[in-house]
Coordinates of C-alpha atoms and ligand atoms in Angstrom, one line a residue:
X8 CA 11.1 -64.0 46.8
X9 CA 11.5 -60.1 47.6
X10 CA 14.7 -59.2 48.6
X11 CA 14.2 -56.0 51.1
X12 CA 16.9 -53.0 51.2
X13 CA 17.8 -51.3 54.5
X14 CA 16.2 -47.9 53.5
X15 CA 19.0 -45.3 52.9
X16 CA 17.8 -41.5 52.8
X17 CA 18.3 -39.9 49.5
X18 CA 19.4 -36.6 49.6
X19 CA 19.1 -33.5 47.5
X20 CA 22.1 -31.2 46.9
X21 CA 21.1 -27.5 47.3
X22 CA 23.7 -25.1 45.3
X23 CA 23.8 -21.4 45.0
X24 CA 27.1 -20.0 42.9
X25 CA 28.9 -16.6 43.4
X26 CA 30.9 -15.5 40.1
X27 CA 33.0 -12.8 40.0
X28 CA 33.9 -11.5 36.3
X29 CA 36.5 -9.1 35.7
X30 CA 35.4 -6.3 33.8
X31 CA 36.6 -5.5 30.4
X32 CA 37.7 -2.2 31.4
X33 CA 41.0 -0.2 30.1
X34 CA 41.4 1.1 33.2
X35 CA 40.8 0.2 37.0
X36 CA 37.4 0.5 39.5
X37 CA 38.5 3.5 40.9
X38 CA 41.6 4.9 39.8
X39 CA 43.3 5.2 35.7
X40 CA 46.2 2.2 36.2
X41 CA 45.9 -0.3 33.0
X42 CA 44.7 -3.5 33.8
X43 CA 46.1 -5.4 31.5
X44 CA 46.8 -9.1 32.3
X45 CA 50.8 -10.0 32.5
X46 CA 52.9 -7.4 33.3
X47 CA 56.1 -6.8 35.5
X48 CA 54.7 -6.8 38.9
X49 CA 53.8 -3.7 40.7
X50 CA 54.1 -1.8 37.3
X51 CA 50.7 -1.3 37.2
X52 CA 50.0 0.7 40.5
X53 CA 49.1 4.0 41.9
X54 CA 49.2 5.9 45.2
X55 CA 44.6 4.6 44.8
X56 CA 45.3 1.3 44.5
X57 CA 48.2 1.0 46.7
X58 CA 45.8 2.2 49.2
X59 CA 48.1 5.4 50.7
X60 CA 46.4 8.1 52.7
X61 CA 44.4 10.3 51.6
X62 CA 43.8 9.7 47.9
X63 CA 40.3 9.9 46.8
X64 CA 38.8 6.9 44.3
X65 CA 36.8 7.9 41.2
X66 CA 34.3 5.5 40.0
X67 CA 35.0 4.3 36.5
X68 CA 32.1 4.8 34.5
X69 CA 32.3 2.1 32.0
X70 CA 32.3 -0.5 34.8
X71 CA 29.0 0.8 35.5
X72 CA 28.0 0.7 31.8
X73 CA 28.9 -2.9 32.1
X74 CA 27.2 -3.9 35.0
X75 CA 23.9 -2.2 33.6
X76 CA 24.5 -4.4 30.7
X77 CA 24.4 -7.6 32.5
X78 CA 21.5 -6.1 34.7
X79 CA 19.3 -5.6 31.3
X80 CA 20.2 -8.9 30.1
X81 CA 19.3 -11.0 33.2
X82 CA 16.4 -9.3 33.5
X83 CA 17.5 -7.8 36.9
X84 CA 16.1 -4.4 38.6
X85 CA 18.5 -1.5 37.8
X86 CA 18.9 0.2 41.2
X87 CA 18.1 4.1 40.7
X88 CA 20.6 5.0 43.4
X89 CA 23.1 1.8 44.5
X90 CA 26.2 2.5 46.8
X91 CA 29.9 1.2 47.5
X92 CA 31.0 -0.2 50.8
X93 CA 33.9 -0.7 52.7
X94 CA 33.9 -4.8 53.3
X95 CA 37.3 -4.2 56.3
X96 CA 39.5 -7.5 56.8
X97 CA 42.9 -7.5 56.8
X98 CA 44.8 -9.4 54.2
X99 CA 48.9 -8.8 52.9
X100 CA 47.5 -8.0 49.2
X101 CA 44.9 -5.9 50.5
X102 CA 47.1 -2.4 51.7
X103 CA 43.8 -0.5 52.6
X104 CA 43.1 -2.9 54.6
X105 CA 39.7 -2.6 53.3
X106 CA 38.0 -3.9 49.8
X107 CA 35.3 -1.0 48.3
X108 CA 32.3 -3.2 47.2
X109 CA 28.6 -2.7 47.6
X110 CA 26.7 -4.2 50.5
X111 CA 23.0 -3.0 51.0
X112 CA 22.0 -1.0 47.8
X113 CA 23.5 -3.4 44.7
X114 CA 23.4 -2.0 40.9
X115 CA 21.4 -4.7 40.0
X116 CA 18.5 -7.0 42.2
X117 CA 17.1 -9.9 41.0
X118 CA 16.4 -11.2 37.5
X119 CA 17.0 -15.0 36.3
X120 CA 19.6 -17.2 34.0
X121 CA 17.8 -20.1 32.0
X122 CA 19.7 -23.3 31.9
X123 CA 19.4 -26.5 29.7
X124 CA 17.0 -29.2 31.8
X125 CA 19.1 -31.5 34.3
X126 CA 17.9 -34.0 32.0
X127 CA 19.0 -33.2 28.7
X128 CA 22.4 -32.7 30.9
X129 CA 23.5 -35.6 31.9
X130 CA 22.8 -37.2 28.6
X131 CA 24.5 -34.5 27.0
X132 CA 22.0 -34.5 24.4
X133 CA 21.0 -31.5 22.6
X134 CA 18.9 -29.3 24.7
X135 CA 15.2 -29.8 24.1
X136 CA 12.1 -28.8 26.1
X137 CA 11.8 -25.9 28.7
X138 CA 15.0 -24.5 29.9
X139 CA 15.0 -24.3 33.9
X140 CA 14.7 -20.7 35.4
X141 CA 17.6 -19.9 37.8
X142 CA 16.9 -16.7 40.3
X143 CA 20.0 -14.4 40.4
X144 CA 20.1 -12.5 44.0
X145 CA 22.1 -9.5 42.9
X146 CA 24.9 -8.1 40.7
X147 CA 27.2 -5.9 42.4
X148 CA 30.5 -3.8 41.6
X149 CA 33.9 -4.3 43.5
X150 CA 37.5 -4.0 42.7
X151 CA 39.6 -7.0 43.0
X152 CA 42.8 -7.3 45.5
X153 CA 46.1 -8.0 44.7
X154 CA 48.1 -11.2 44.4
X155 CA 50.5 -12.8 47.0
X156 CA 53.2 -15.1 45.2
X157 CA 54.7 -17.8 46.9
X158 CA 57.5 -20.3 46.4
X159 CA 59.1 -18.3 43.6
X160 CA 62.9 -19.4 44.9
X161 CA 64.0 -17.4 47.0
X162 CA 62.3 -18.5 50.1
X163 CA 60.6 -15.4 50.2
X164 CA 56.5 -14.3 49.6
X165 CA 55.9 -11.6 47.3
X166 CA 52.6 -9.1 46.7
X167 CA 52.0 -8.4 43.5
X168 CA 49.5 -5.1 43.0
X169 CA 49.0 -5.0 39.0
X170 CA 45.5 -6.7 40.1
X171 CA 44.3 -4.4 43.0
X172 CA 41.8 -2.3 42.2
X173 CA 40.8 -4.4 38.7
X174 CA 37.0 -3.9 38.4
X175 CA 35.0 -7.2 39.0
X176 CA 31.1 -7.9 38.4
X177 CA 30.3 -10.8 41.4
X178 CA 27.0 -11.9 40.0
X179 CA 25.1 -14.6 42.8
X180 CA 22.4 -17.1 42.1
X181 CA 19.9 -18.2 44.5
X182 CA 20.2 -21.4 45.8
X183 CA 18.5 -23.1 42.7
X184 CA 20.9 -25.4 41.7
X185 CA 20.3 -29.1 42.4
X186 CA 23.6 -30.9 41.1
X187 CA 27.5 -30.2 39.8
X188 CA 25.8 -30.6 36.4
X189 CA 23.8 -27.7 36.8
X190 CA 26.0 -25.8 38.4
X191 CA 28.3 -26.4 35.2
X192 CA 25.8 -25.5 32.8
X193 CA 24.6 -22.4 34.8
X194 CA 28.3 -21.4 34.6
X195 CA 28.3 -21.9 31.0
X196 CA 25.4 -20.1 30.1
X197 CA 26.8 -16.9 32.5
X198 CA 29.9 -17.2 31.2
X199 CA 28.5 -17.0 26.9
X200 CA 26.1 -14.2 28.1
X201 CA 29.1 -12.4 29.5
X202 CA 31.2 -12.9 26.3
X203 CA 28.4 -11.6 24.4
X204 CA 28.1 -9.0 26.3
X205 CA 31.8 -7.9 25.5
X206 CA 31.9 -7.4 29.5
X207 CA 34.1 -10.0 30.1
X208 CA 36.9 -12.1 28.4
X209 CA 35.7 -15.2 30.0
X210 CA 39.5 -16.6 30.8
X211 CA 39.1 -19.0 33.0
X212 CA 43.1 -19.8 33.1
X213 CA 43.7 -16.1 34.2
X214 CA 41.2 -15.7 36.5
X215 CA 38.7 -13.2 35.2
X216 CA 35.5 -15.7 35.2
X217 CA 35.8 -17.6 38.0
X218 CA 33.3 -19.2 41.2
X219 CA 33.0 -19.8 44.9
X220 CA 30.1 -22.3 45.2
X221 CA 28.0 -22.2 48.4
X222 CA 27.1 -26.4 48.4
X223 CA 24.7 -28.2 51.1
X224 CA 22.4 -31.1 51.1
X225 CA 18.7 -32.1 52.6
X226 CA 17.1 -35.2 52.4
X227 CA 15.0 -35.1 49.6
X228 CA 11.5 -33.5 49.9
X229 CA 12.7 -31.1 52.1
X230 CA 12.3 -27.3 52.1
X231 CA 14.7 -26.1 54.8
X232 CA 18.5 -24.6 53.7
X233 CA 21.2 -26.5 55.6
X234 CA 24.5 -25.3 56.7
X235 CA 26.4 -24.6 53.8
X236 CA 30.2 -25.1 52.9
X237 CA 31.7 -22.4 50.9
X238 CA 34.1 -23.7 47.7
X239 CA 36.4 -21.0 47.1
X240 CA 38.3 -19.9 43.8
X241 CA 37.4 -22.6 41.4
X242 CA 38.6 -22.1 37.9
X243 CA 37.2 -24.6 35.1
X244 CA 34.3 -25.9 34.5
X245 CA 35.8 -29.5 35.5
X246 CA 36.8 -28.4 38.8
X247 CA 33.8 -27.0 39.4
X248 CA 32.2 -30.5 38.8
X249 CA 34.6 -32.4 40.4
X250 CA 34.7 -30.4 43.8
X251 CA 31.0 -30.2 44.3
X252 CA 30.6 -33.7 43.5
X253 CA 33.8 -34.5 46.0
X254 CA 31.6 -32.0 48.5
X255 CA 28.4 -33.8 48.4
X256 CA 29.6 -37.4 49.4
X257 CA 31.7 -35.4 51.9
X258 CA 28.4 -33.7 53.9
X259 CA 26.5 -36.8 53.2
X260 CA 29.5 -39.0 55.0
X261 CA 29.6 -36.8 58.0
X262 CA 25.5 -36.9 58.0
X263 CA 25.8 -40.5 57.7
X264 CA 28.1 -41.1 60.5
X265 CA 25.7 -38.7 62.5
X266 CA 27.9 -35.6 62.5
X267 CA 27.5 -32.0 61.8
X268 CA 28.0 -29.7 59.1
X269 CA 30.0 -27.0 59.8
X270 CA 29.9 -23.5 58.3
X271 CA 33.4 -23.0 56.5
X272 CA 35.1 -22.3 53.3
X273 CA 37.1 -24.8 51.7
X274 CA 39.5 -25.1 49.0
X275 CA 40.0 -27.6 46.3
X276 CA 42.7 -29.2 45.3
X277 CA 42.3 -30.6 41.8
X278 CA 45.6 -32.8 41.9
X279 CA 44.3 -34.5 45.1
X280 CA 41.0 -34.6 44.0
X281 CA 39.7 -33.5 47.4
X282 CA 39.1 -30.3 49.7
X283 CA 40.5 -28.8 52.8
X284 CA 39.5 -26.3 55.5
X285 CA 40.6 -23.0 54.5
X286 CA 38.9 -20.9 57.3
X287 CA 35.6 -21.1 59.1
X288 CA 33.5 -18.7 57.5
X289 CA 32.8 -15.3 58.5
X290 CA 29.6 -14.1 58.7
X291 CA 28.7 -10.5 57.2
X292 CA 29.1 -8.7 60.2
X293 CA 33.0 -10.1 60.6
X294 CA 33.6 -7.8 58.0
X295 CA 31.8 -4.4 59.8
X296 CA 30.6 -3.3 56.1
X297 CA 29.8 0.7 56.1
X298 CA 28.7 3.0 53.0
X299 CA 32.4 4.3 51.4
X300 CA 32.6 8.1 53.0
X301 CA 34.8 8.8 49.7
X302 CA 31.9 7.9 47.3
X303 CA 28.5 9.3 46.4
X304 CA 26.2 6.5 45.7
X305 CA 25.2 6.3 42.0
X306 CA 22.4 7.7 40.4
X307 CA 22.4 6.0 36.8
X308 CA 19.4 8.2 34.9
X309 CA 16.9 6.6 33.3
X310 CA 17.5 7.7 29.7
X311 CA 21.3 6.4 30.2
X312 CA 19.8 3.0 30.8
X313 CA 17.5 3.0 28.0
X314 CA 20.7 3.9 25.4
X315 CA 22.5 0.9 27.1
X316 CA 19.7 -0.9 27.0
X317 CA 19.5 -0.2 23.0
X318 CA 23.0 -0.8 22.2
X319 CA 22.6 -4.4 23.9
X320 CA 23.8 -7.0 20.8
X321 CA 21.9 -9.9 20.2
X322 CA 21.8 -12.8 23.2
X323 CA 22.3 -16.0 22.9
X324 CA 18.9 -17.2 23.2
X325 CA 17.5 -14.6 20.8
X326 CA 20.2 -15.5 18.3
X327 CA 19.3 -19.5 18.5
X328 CA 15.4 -18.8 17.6
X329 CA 16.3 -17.0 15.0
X330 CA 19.1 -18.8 13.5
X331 CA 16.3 -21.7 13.6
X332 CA 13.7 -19.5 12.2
X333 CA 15.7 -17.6 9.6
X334 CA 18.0 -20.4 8.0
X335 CA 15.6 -23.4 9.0
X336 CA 18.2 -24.9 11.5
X337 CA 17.6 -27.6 13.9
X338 CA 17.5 -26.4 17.4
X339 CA 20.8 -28.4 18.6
X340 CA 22.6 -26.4 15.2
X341 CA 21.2 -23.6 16.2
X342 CA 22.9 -24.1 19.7
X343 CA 26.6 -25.2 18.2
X344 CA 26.4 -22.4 16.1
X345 CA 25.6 -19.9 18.7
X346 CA 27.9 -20.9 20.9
X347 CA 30.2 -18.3 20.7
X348 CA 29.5 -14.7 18.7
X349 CA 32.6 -15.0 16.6
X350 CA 31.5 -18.7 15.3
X351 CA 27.9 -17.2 14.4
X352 CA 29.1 -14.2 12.8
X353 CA 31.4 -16.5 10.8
X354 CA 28.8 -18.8 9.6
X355 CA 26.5 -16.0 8.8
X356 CA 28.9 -14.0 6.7
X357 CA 29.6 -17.7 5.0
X358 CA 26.1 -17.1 4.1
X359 CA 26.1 -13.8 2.9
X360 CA 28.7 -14.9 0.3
X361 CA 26.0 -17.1 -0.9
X362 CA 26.8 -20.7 1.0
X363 CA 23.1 -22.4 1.6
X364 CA 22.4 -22.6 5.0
X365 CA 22.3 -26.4 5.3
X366 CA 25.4 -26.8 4.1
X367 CA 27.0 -24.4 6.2
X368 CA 26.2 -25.6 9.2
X369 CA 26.8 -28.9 8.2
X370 CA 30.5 -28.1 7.1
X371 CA 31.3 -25.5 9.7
X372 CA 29.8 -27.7 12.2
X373 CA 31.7 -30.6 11.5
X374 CA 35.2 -30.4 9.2
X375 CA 35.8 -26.7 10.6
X376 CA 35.4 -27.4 14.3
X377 CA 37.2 -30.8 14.1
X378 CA 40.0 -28.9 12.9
X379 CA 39.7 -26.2 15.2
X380 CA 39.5 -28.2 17.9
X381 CA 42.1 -30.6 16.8
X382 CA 44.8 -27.3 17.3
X383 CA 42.6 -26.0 20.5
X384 CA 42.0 -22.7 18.0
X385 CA 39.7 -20.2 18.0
X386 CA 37.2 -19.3 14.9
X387 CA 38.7 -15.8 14.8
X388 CA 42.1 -17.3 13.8
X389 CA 40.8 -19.6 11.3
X390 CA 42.8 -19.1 8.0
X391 CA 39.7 -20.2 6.0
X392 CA 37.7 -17.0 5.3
X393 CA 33.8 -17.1 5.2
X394 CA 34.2 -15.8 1.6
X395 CA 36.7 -19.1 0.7
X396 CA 34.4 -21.5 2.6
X397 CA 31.4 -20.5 0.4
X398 CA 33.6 -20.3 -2.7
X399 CA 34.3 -24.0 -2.1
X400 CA 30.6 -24.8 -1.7
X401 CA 30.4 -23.1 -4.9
X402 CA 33.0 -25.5 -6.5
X403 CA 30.9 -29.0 -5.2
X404 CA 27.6 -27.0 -6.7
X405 CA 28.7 -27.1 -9.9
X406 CA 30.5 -30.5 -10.2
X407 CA 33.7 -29.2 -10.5
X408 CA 34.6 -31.0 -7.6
X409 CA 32.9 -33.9 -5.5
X410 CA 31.7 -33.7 -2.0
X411 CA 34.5 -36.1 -0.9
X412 CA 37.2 -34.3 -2.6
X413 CA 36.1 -31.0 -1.0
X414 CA 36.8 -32.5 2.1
X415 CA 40.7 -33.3 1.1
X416 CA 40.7 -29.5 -0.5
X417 CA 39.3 -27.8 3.2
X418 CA 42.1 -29.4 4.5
X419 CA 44.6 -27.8 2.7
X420 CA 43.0 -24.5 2.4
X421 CA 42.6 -24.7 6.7
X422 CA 46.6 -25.8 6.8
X423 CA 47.7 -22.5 4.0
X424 CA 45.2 -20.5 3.6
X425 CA 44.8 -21.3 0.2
X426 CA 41.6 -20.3 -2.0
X427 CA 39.5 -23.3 -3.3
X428 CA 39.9 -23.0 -6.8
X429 CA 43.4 -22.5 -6.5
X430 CA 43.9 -25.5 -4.8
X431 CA 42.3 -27.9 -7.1
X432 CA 44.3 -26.4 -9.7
X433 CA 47.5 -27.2 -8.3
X434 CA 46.4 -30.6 -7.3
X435 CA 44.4 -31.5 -10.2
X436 CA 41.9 -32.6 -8.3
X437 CA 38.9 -31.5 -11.2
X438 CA 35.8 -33.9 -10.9
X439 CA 36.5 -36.2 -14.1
X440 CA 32.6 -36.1 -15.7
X441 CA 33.8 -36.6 -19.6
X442 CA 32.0 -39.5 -20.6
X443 CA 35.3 -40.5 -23.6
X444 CA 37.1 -40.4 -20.3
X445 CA 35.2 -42.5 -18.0
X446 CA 34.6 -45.2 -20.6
X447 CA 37.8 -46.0 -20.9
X448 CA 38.6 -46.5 -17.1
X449 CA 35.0 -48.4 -16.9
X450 CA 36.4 -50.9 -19.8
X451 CA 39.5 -51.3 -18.1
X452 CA 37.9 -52.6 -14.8
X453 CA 35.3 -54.1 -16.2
X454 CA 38.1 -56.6 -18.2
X455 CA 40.4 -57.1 -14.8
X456 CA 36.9 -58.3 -13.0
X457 CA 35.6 -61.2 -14.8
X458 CA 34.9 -63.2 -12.1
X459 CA 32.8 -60.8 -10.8
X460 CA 31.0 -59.6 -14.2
X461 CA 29.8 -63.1 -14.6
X462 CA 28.4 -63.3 -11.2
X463 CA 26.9 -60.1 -12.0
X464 CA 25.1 -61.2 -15.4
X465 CA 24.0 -64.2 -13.0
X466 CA 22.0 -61.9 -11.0
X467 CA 24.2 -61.0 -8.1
X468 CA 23.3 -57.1 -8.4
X469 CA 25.0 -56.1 -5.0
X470 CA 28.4 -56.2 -7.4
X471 CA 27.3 -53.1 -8.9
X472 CA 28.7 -51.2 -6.0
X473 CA 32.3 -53.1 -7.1
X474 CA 32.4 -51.3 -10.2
X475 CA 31.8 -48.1 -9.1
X476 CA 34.0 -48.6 -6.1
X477 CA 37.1 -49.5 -8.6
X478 CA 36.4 -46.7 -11.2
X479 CA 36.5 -44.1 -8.1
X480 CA 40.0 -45.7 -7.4
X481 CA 41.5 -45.4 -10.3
X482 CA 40.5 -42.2 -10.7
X483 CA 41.6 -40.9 -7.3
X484 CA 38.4 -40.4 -6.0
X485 CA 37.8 -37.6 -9.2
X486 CA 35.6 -39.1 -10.8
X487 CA 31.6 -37.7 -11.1
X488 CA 29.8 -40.8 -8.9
X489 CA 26.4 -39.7 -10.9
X490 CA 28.0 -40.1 -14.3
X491 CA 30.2 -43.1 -13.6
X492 CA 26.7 -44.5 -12.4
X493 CA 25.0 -43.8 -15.7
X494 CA 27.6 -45.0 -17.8
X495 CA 28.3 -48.4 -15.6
X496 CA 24.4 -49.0 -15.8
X497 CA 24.4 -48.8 -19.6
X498 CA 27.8 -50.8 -19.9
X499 CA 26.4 -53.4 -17.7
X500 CA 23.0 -54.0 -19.4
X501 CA 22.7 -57.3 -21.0
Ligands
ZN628 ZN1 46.0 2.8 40.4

């Protein structure tokens, strides 16, 4: 019997992502305030990024160093002459009543991200095969806007300014994205290269990494862009996920019921788990963009470019191949270790104090980052210095210690600081390998276990693993496994 289904169209979810990075600048876009995150409000200001008549913004060159930086490392087009705009809408943390960003003329065009395969995704295996290309549309400068503060006590709204005028990188994708996973790892892989880059803190929690995602659907098979819904401000990766996912049954229910999508921009609301209208979008032209009359465009010369282009440090994806290629990792290694450039520089300088490579990876990858992760720390406040770590490797290599107790040693050196050797010292936690030693423990358990010896002489050899099991717990685990092996073999010959 064949059961039939109503057919139900499938659809396919069509994603492009704006980010906008804040720029690891000292000072602002356009004028010399700080920009440092956290201060008394309005302490950070300026008659330029207050927005009062008649001042006159200065670009800030190092923001332009930065966003040449990205450019080179997505492969973009370096525009020889880009220009700032005046985007106008009115706003209370926006005195000027305008925003200088860059409309026509971008610093950077084009160029592409590659992400882990949709499949290797969701099954949050290691990444294997070809990554999947995704087309950036541009990169282009603008300063951020202020802050309004609300329900701070006193019935009132505040503006805070410290922000306006921060430099920001908004870096847009081409529709390419075909689910919240992707979106995610996209995010993840922009958000590492802009790390690496030393562009960019990466903070999601404060803002300067975050994502509006531009989020419609099409039954599948289709070519043609729907009307897209604009998700505005989202600020962790899991948000991210959760809101397009909340979008797409959204557009899919409306479509369903035979409604419309409409063009808007809506916000999430994490605690609710669902979105609301914000405002129906503007287009471009609500915003009357003209070339800023305070500003020449910028003309970055060719030779500049080529000395940023130089200094660039080593990506990601160059570091992985040759992490695999130089120290014989396995790809997925290569990727944990590479996932940040503090954690690779610490493994590698493990190395150059004379750690093998396997072992290494295999310790930092999984006692280190257990513990790190335990505490929610960082690799660059580990107390364990590459220097100790390899000194401890050092100790297992010559027997001093075993494997096992190494692992009860890390501990404490991760909790104090402590060096290795220092550590087994104190505890007296020496590997026992004397064989006077070791004889006498073996005899000992060998006469509390004659139930079991005789079952042994029988022929039941699995009891082997008995003895050895009661000599290491007597010995607290010290004792050499090899040598209590050889002895127990010779003991227990008939
Ligand atoms: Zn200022």
């Amino acid at each position: 019997m064949t059961t039939i289904t109503p057919a139900r169209t499938a659809y396919e979810t069509v994603i492009g992502l704006e980010v906008h990075a804040q720029l690891l600048t000292r000072s602002k876009m356009f004028c010399g305030c700080a920009t440092a995150f956290g201060a008394e409000p309005n302490t950070q200001v300026c008659p330029i990024c207050l927005g009062m008549p008649g001042v006159l913004p200065v670009v800030n060159k190092r923001a332009v160093e930065f966003a040449v930086r990205l450019g080179l490392a997505v492969h973009a087009t370096i525009a020889a002459s880009s220009r700032f705009a005046r985007k106008n809408y009115f706003y209370p943390d926006l005195p000027k009543g305008y925003q200088i960003s860059q409309y026509e003329l971008p610093i950077c065009e084009g160029g592409w991200l590659d992400i882990a395969r949709e499949a290797t995704i969701e099954r949050h295996a290691r990444p294997e095969g070809a990554p999947k290309r995704i087309r950036l549309t541009r990169a282009h400068l603008e300063e951020d806007a202020g802050k309004n503060l609300h329900d701070v006590g006193d019935g009132a709204s505040h503006v805070d300014l410290n922000r306006a005028g921060t430099p920001l990188l908004e870096i847009v994708s081409e529709p390419d994205l075909r689910s919240a996973d992707e979106a995610v790892a996209y995010l993840k892989a922009l958000r590492e290269l802009v790390v690496y880059l030393g562009i960019c803190d990466g903070n999601m929690e404060e803002g300067s990494f975050r994502c509006d995602a531009n989020v419609s659907i099409r039954p599948a098979g289709s070519e043609t862009l729907n009307t897209r819904v604009e998700l505005k401000n989202i600020n962790s990766f899991r948000y991210v996920k959760r809101a397009i996912e909340y979008e797409v049954e959204r557009q899919i229910g409306v479509v369903e019921d035979g409604g419309r999508i409409v063009q808007e921009t809506r916000l999430f609301d994490p605690q609710r788990g669902v979105s609301v209208t914000m405002r129906s979008k503007e287009a471009a032209h609500d915003y009357r963009y003209f070339p800023e009359p305070d500003l020449v465009p910028i003309a970055a010369p060719a030779a500049w470019i080529a000395e940023i282009r130089a200094a660039l440090p080593e990506l990601p994806e160059a570091k992985r191949a040759r992490f695999a290629a130089d120290h014989g990792l396995s790809a997925y290694d290569a990727t944990v270790l590479t996932g940040s450039r503090a954690l690779a520089d610490y493994f590698e300088a493990t190395l150059r104090h004379g750690a093998p490579p396997k072992t290494a990876a295999n310790w930092i990858m999984g006692e280190l980052l257990a513990l790190l992760n335990a505490e929610g720390a960082e690799i660059d406040t580990c107390r364990v210095t590459p220097k100790s770590l390899a000194a401890l490797f050092a100790l297992i290599d010559a027997g001093t210690i075993s494997g096992k107790i190494a692992k009860t040693v890390f501990e404490e050196m991760y909790r104090t600081g402590a060096e290795a050797d220092a550590v087994v010292a104190a505890r007296g936690l020496t590997q026992v390998s004397d064989a006077g030693e070791l004889a006498a423990v073996i005899d000992q358990v060998i006469a509390d276990s004659p139930k079991e010896l005789a079952q042994y002489r029988a022929g039941k050899d699995k009891l082997f693993g008995h003895f050895v099991g009661q000599v290491m717990k007597r010995t607290q685990g010290k004792a050499n496994p090899a040598k209590v092996n050889e002895l127990l073999k010779a003991r227990l010959a008939p």
